[in-house]
PDB file of C-alpha atoms in Angstrom:
ATOM      1  CA  MET A  15     -24.935 -28.937  -9.649  1.00  0.00           C
ATOM      2  CA  THR A  16     -21.306 -28.057  -8.897  1.00  0.00           C
ATOM      3  CA  THR A  17     -19.971 -24.576  -8.349  1.00  0.00           C
ATOM      4  CA  PRO A  18     -17.097 -23.617 -10.655  1.00  0.00           C
ATOM      5  CA  GLN A  19     -13.760 -23.119  -8.929  1.00  0.00           C
ATOM      6  CA  THR A  20     -12.618 -19.521  -8.659  1.00  0.00           C
ATOM      7  CA  PRO A  21      -9.124 -18.984 -10.048  1.00  0.00           C
ATOM      8  CA  HIS A  22      -6.533 -17.828  -7.529  1.00  0.00           C
ATOM      9  CA  THR A  23      -5.435 -14.934  -9.720  1.00  0.00           C
ATOM     10  CA  LEU A  24      -7.084 -12.580 -12.149  1.00  0.00           C
ATOM     11  CA  PRO A  25      -5.935 -12.577 -15.793  1.00  0.00           C
ATOM     12  CA  ASP A  26      -3.744  -9.539 -14.991  1.00  0.00           C
ATOM     13  CA  GLY A  27      -1.924 -11.574 -12.301  1.00  0.00           C
ATOM     14  CA  ARG A  28      -3.418  -9.986  -9.197  1.00  0.00           C
ATOM     15  CA  PRO A  29      -4.396 -12.382  -6.408  1.00  0.00           C
ATOM     16  CA  ILE A  30      -8.111 -12.795  -5.844  1.00  0.00           C
ATOM     17  CA  PRO A  31      -9.003 -11.928  -2.243  1.00  0.00           C
ATOM     18  CA  ALA A  32     -10.468 -14.702  -0.100  1.00  0.00           C
ATOM     19  CA  MET A  33     -14.244 -14.741  -0.378  1.00  0.00           C
ATOM     20  CA  THR A  34     -14.883 -17.085   2.529  1.00  0.00           C
ATOM     21  CA  GLY A  35     -12.972 -18.309   5.519  1.00  0.00           C
ATOM     22  CA  PRO A  36     -11.293 -16.868   8.584  1.00  0.00           C
ATOM     23  CA  GLU A  37     -10.959 -13.139   9.100  1.00  0.00           C
ATOM     24  CA  ARG A  38      -7.183 -12.781   9.091  1.00  0.00           C
ATOM     25  CA  PRO A  39      -6.499 -14.482   5.737  1.00  0.00           C
ATOM     26  CA  MET A  40      -9.362 -12.462   4.281  1.00  0.00           C
ATOM     27  CA  LEU A  41      -7.926  -9.158   5.512  1.00  0.00           C
ATOM     28  CA  GLU A  42      -4.415 -10.060   4.399  1.00  0.00           C
ATOM     29  CA  SER A  43      -5.635 -11.197   0.978  1.00  0.00           C
ATOM     30  CA  TRP A  44      -7.487  -7.907   0.446  1.00  0.00           C
ATOM     31  CA  LEU A  45      -4.333  -5.996   1.363  1.00  0.00           C
ATOM     32  CA  ASP A  46      -2.299  -8.143  -1.055  1.00  0.00           C
ATOM     33  CA  PHE A  47      -4.883  -7.511  -3.785  1.00  0.00           C
ATOM     34  CA  HIS A  48      -4.605  -3.743  -3.316  1.00  0.00           C
ATOM     35  CA  ARG A  49      -0.818  -3.874  -3.203  1.00  0.00           C
ATOM     36  CA  ALA A  50      -0.864  -5.768  -6.513  1.00  0.00           C
ATOM     37  CA  THR A  51      -3.300  -3.215  -7.947  1.00  0.00           C
ATOM     38  CA  LEU A  52      -0.874  -0.382  -7.193  1.00  0.00           C
ATOM     39  CA  GLU A  53       1.895  -2.299  -8.936  1.00  0.00           C
ATOM     40  CA  LEU A  54      -0.395  -3.005 -11.901  1.00  0.00           C
ATOM     41  CA  LYS A  55      -1.143   0.716 -12.289  1.00  0.00           C
ATOM     42  CA  CYS A  56       2.597   1.358 -12.708  1.00  0.00           C
ATOM     43  CA  ARG A  57       3.271  -1.580 -15.048  1.00  0.00           C
ATOM     44  CA  GLY A  58       4.715  -0.658 -18.426  1.00  0.00           C
ATOM     45  CA  LEU A  59       5.301   3.017 -17.620  1.00  0.00           C
ATOM     46  CA  ASP A  60       8.603   4.850 -17.768  1.00  0.00           C
ATOM     47  CA  ASP A  61      10.051   7.297 -15.258  1.00  0.00           C
ATOM     48  CA  ALA A  62       8.715  10.339 -17.109  1.00  0.00           C
ATOM     49  CA  GLN A  63       5.193   8.936 -17.213  1.00  0.00           C
ATOM     50  CA  VAL A  64       5.013   8.126 -13.491  1.00  0.00           C
ATOM     51  CA  ARG A  65       6.039  11.716 -12.770  1.00  0.00           C
ATOM     52  CA  LEU A  66       3.016  13.198 -14.582  1.00  0.00           C
ATOM     53  CA  ALA A  67       0.674  14.975 -12.185  1.00  0.00           C
ATOM     54  CA  SER A  68      -3.046  14.238 -12.229  1.00  0.00           C
ATOM     55  CA  ALA A  69      -4.504  17.712 -12.772  1.00  0.00           C
ATOM     56  CA  GLU A  70      -3.847  21.181 -11.443  1.00  0.00           C
ATOM     57  CA  PRO A  71      -3.611  22.198  -8.702  1.00  0.00           C
ATOM     58  CA  SER A  72      -2.692  18.680  -7.539  1.00  0.00           C
ATOM     59  CA  ALA A  73       0.909  17.539  -7.831  1.00  0.00           C
ATOM     60  CA  LEU A  74      -0.076  13.896  -7.188  1.00  0.00           C
ATOM     61  CA  THR A  75       1.849  11.349  -9.298  1.00  0.00           C
ATOM     62  CA  LEU A  76       2.056   7.563  -9.530  1.00  0.00           C
ATOM     63  CA  LEU A  77       5.673   7.735  -8.387  1.00  0.00           C
ATOM     64  CA  GLY A  78       4.604   9.816  -5.400  1.00  0.00           C
ATOM     65  CA  LEU A  79       1.906   7.268  -4.562  1.00  0.00           C
ATOM     66  CA  VAL A  80       4.411   4.392  -4.595  1.00  0.00           C
ATOM     67  CA  GLN A  81       6.724   6.361  -2.315  1.00  0.00           C
ATOM     68  CA  HIS A  82       3.858   7.384  -0.017  1.00  0.00           C
ATOM     69  CA  LEU A  83       2.665   3.799   0.333  1.00  0.00           C
ATOM     70  CA  ALA A  84       6.215   2.705   1.206  1.00  0.00           C
ATOM     71  CA  GLU A  85       6.032   5.256   4.043  1.00  0.00           C
ATOM     72  CA  VAL A  86       2.588   3.959   5.034  1.00  0.00           C
ATOM     73  CA  GLU A  87       3.888   0.370   5.191  1.00  0.00           C
ATOM     74  CA  ARG A  88       6.875   1.415   7.323  1.00  0.00           C
ATOM     75  CA  ASN A  89       4.813   3.577   9.637  1.00  0.00           C
ATOM     76  CA  TRP A  90       2.043   1.098  10.451  1.00  0.00           C
ATOM     77  CA  PHE A  91       4.028  -2.126  10.596  1.00  0.00           C
ATOM     78  CA  GLN A  92       7.431  -1.050  11.894  1.00  0.00           C
ATOM     79  CA  ARG A  93       6.715   2.074  13.915  1.00  0.00           C
ATOM     80  CA  VAL A  94       3.181   1.441  15.208  1.00  0.00           C
ATOM     81  CA  LEU A  95       2.922  -2.345  15.535  1.00  0.00           C
ATOM     82  CA  GLY A  96       6.632  -3.132  15.888  1.00  0.00           C
ATOM     83  CA  GLY A  97       7.434  -0.218  18.172  1.00  0.00           C
ATOM     84  CA  LEU A  98      10.605   0.418  16.170  1.00  0.00           C
ATOM     85  CA  ASP A  99      12.237   3.840  16.008  1.00  0.00           C
ATOM     86  CA  VAL A 100      12.899   3.980  12.273  1.00  0.00           C
ATOM     87  CA  PRO A 101      13.253   7.134  10.183  1.00  0.00           C
ATOM     88  CA  PRO A 102      11.050   7.949   7.191  1.00  0.00           C
ATOM     89  CA  VAL A 103      11.919   5.988   4.056  1.00  0.00           C
ATOM     90  CA  PHE A 104      12.303   9.144   1.973  1.00  0.00           C
ATOM     91  CA  GLU A 105      13.247  12.767   2.680  1.00  0.00           C
ATOM     92  CA  GLU A 106       9.910  13.747   4.124  1.00  0.00           C
ATOM     93  CA  GLU A 107       7.368  11.715   6.009  1.00  0.00           C
ATOM     94  CA  THR A 108       4.574  11.580   3.444  1.00  0.00           C
ATOM     95  CA  GLY A 109       6.756  10.288   0.588  1.00  0.00           C
ATOM     96  CA  TYR A 110       5.018  12.343  -2.090  1.00  0.00           C
ATOM     97  CA  ALA A 111       8.031  14.562  -2.922  1.00  0.00           C
ATOM     98  CA  LEU A 112       9.878  13.516  -6.065  1.00  0.00           C
ATOM     99  CA  ASP A 113      13.657  13.295  -6.189  1.00  0.00           C
ATOM    100  CA  PRO A 114      15.045  13.824  -9.714  1.00  0.00           C
ATOM    101  CA  GLU A 115      17.487  10.972  -9.097  1.00  0.00           C
ATOM    102  CA  ARG A 116      14.866   8.397  -8.004  1.00  0.00           C
ATOM    103  CA  GLY A 117      12.998   6.482 -10.667  1.00  0.00           C
ATOM    104  CA  LEU A 118      10.144   4.009 -10.562  1.00  0.00           C
ATOM    105  CA  ALA A 119      12.364   0.911 -10.341  1.00  0.00           C
ATOM    106  CA  GLU A 120      14.066   2.222  -7.189  1.00  0.00           C
ATOM    107  CA  ALA A 121      10.800   3.382  -5.594  1.00  0.00           C
ATOM    108  CA  LEU A 122       9.137   0.028  -6.288  1.00  0.00           C
ATOM    109  CA  ALA A 123      12.128  -1.848  -4.857  1.00  0.00           C
ATOM    110  CA  VAL A 124      11.953   0.226  -1.666  1.00  0.00           C
ATOM    111  CA  TRP A 125       8.170  -0.255  -1.476  1.00  0.00           C
ATOM    112  CA  ARG A 126       8.528  -4.036  -1.963  1.00  0.00           C
ATOM    113  CA  ALA A 127      11.133  -4.171   0.819  1.00  0.00           C
ATOM    114  CA  GLU A 128       8.762  -2.312   3.153  1.00  0.00           C
ATOM    115  CA  VAL A 129       5.936  -4.711   2.239  1.00  0.00           C
ATOM    116  CA  ALA A 130       8.199  -7.694   2.959  1.00  0.00           C
ATOM    117  CA  ARG A 131       9.289  -6.275   6.317  1.00  0.00           C
ATOM    118  CA  GLY A 132       5.668  -5.554   7.187  1.00  0.00           C
ATOM    119  CA  ARG A 133       4.718  -9.159   6.415  1.00  0.00           C
ATOM    120  CA  GLU A 134       7.495 -10.394   8.714  1.00  0.00           C
ATOM    121  CA  LEU A 135       6.327  -8.232  11.600  1.00  0.00           C
ATOM    122  CA  LEU A 136       2.678  -9.076  10.976  1.00  0.00           C
ATOM    123  CA  ALA A 137       3.375 -12.825  11.035  1.00  0.00           C
ATOM    124  CA  GLU A 138       4.480 -12.517  14.670  1.00  0.00           C
ATOM    125  CA  ARG A 139       1.217 -10.943  15.819  1.00  0.00           C
ATOM    126  CA  ASP A 140      -2.405 -11.896  16.400  1.00  0.00           C
ATOM    127  CA  LEU A 141      -5.313  -9.726  15.263  1.00  0.00           C
ATOM    128  CA  GLU A 142      -5.929  -8.673  18.873  1.00  0.00           C
ATOM    129  CA  ASP A 143      -2.320  -7.600  19.502  1.00  0.00           C
ATOM    130  CA  THR A 144      -1.811  -3.867  19.726  1.00  0.00           C
ATOM    131  CA  GLY A 145       0.618  -1.108  18.976  1.00  0.00           C
ATOM    132  CA  ARG A 146       0.598   2.626  19.562  1.00  0.00           C
ATOM    133  CA  ILE A 147       0.199   5.425  17.038  1.00  0.00           C
ATOM    134  CA  VAL A 148       3.376   7.495  17.020  1.00  0.00           C
ATOM    135  CA  ASP A 149       2.343  10.641  15.147  1.00  0.00           C
ATOM    136  CA  GLU A 150       0.146  13.534  16.204  1.00  0.00           C
ATOM    137  CA  PRO A 151      -2.696  14.172  16.618  1.00  0.00           C
ATOM    138  CA  LEU A 152      -3.295  10.605  17.858  1.00  0.00           C
ATOM    139  CA  ALA A 153       0.166   9.831  19.281  1.00  0.00           C
ATOM    140  CA  GLY A 154      -0.059   7.196  22.008  1.00  0.00           C
ATOM    141  CA  VAL A 155      -3.473   5.858  21.013  1.00  0.00           C
ATOM    142  CA  GLU A 156      -3.595   2.062  21.077  1.00  0.00           C
ATOM    143  CA  VAL A 157      -4.631   0.240  17.877  1.00  0.00           C
ATOM    144  CA  SER A 158      -5.033  -3.452  17.137  1.00  0.00           C
ATOM    145  CA  VAL A 159      -3.476  -5.431  14.303  1.00  0.00           C
ATOM    146  CA  ARG A 160      -7.039  -5.882  13.020  1.00  0.00           C
ATOM    147  CA  TRP A 161      -7.542  -2.100  12.903  1.00  0.00           C
ATOM    148  CA  VAL A 162      -4.214  -1.598  11.101  1.00  0.00           C
ATOM    149  CA  LEU A 163      -5.093  -4.202   8.447  1.00  0.00           C
ATOM    150  CA  ILE A 164      -8.509  -2.633   7.868  1.00  0.00           C
ATOM    151  CA  HIS A 165      -6.929   0.814   7.710  1.00  0.00           C
ATOM    152  CA  LEU A 166      -4.322  -0.302   5.182  1.00  0.00           C
ATOM    153  CA  VAL A 167      -6.959  -1.901   2.939  1.00  0.00           C
ATOM    154  CA  GLU A 168      -8.813   1.436   3.048  1.00  0.00           C
ATOM    155  CA  GLU A 169      -5.620   3.446   2.470  1.00  0.00           C
ATOM    156  CA  TYR A 170      -4.608   1.387  -0.562  1.00  0.00           C
ATOM    157  CA  ALA A 171      -8.159   1.345  -1.977  1.00  0.00           C
ATOM    158  CA  ARG A 172      -8.374   5.144  -1.755  1.00  0.00           C
ATOM    159  CA  HIS A 173      -4.963   5.651  -3.361  1.00  0.00           C
ATOM    160  CA  ASN A 174      -5.661   3.035  -6.028  1.00  0.00           C
ATOM    161  CA  GLY A 175      -8.623   5.205  -7.027  1.00  0.00           C
ATOM    162  CA  HIS A 176      -6.154   8.055  -7.458  1.00  0.00           C
ATOM    163  CA  ALA A 177      -3.880   5.694  -9.403  1.00  0.00           C
ATOM    164  CA  ASP A 178      -6.793   4.847 -11.733  1.00  0.00           C
ATOM    165  CA  ILE A 179      -7.199   8.519 -12.625  1.00  0.00           C
ATOM    166  CA  LEU A 180      -3.456   9.060 -13.006  1.00  0.00           C
ATOM    167  CA  ARG A 181      -3.030   6.039 -15.270  1.00  0.00           C
ATOM    168  CA  GLU A 182      -5.975   7.076 -17.428  1.00  0.00           C
ATOM    169  CA  ARG A 183      -4.447  10.540 -17.844  1.00  0.00           C
ATOM    170  CA  ILE A 184      -1.057   9.055 -18.771  1.00  0.00           C
ATOM    171  CA  ASP A 185      -2.075   6.578 -21.473  1.00  0.00           C
ATOM    172  CA  GLY A 186      -5.839   6.066 -21.396  1.00  0.00           C
ATOM    173  CA  THR A 187      -5.681   2.745 -19.541  1.00  0.00           C
ATOM    174  CA  THR A 188      -8.773   2.264 -17.378  1.00  0.00           C
ATOM    175  CA  GLY A 189     -10.212  -0.388 -15.134  1.00  0.00           C
ATOM    176  CA  ALA A 190      -8.792  -2.863 -12.645  1.00  0.00           C
TER     177      ALA A 190
END
């Protein structure tokens, strides 16, 4: 009996994470899957829709999540692992604040650029390599590339859960 081949992408275009094999490709594929999930949650929406907040008292929006995750990418790959002194991507360090002049296309372009830069920096490092956290309360604490990848998978997974709720509120789309 032969086992059917697993497709490399889901019908919605997201990459299927590695199910076997070495640790690093597995971690990176899970991060890529969650990055693609965030993008999927924004697909087909206009600027007004991605600005809709989830539910009072929260001001969380899909646009804010995209901006926040651009900040997350910059912080962990450039500042922590790369040791680079780079400013926040947006006005404030969390990225959640919405600028009336910034739409989804611009925020996604910035986020994609941060993802690309993160991939470049990551390619130069082994899982055991380390960087140092730059923000309080853990400033100066050493973390490994492995830890950062696990943390980013967790960070994206948590925020993709928020994105699920936001997208359902916007147009009823659920799943994925």
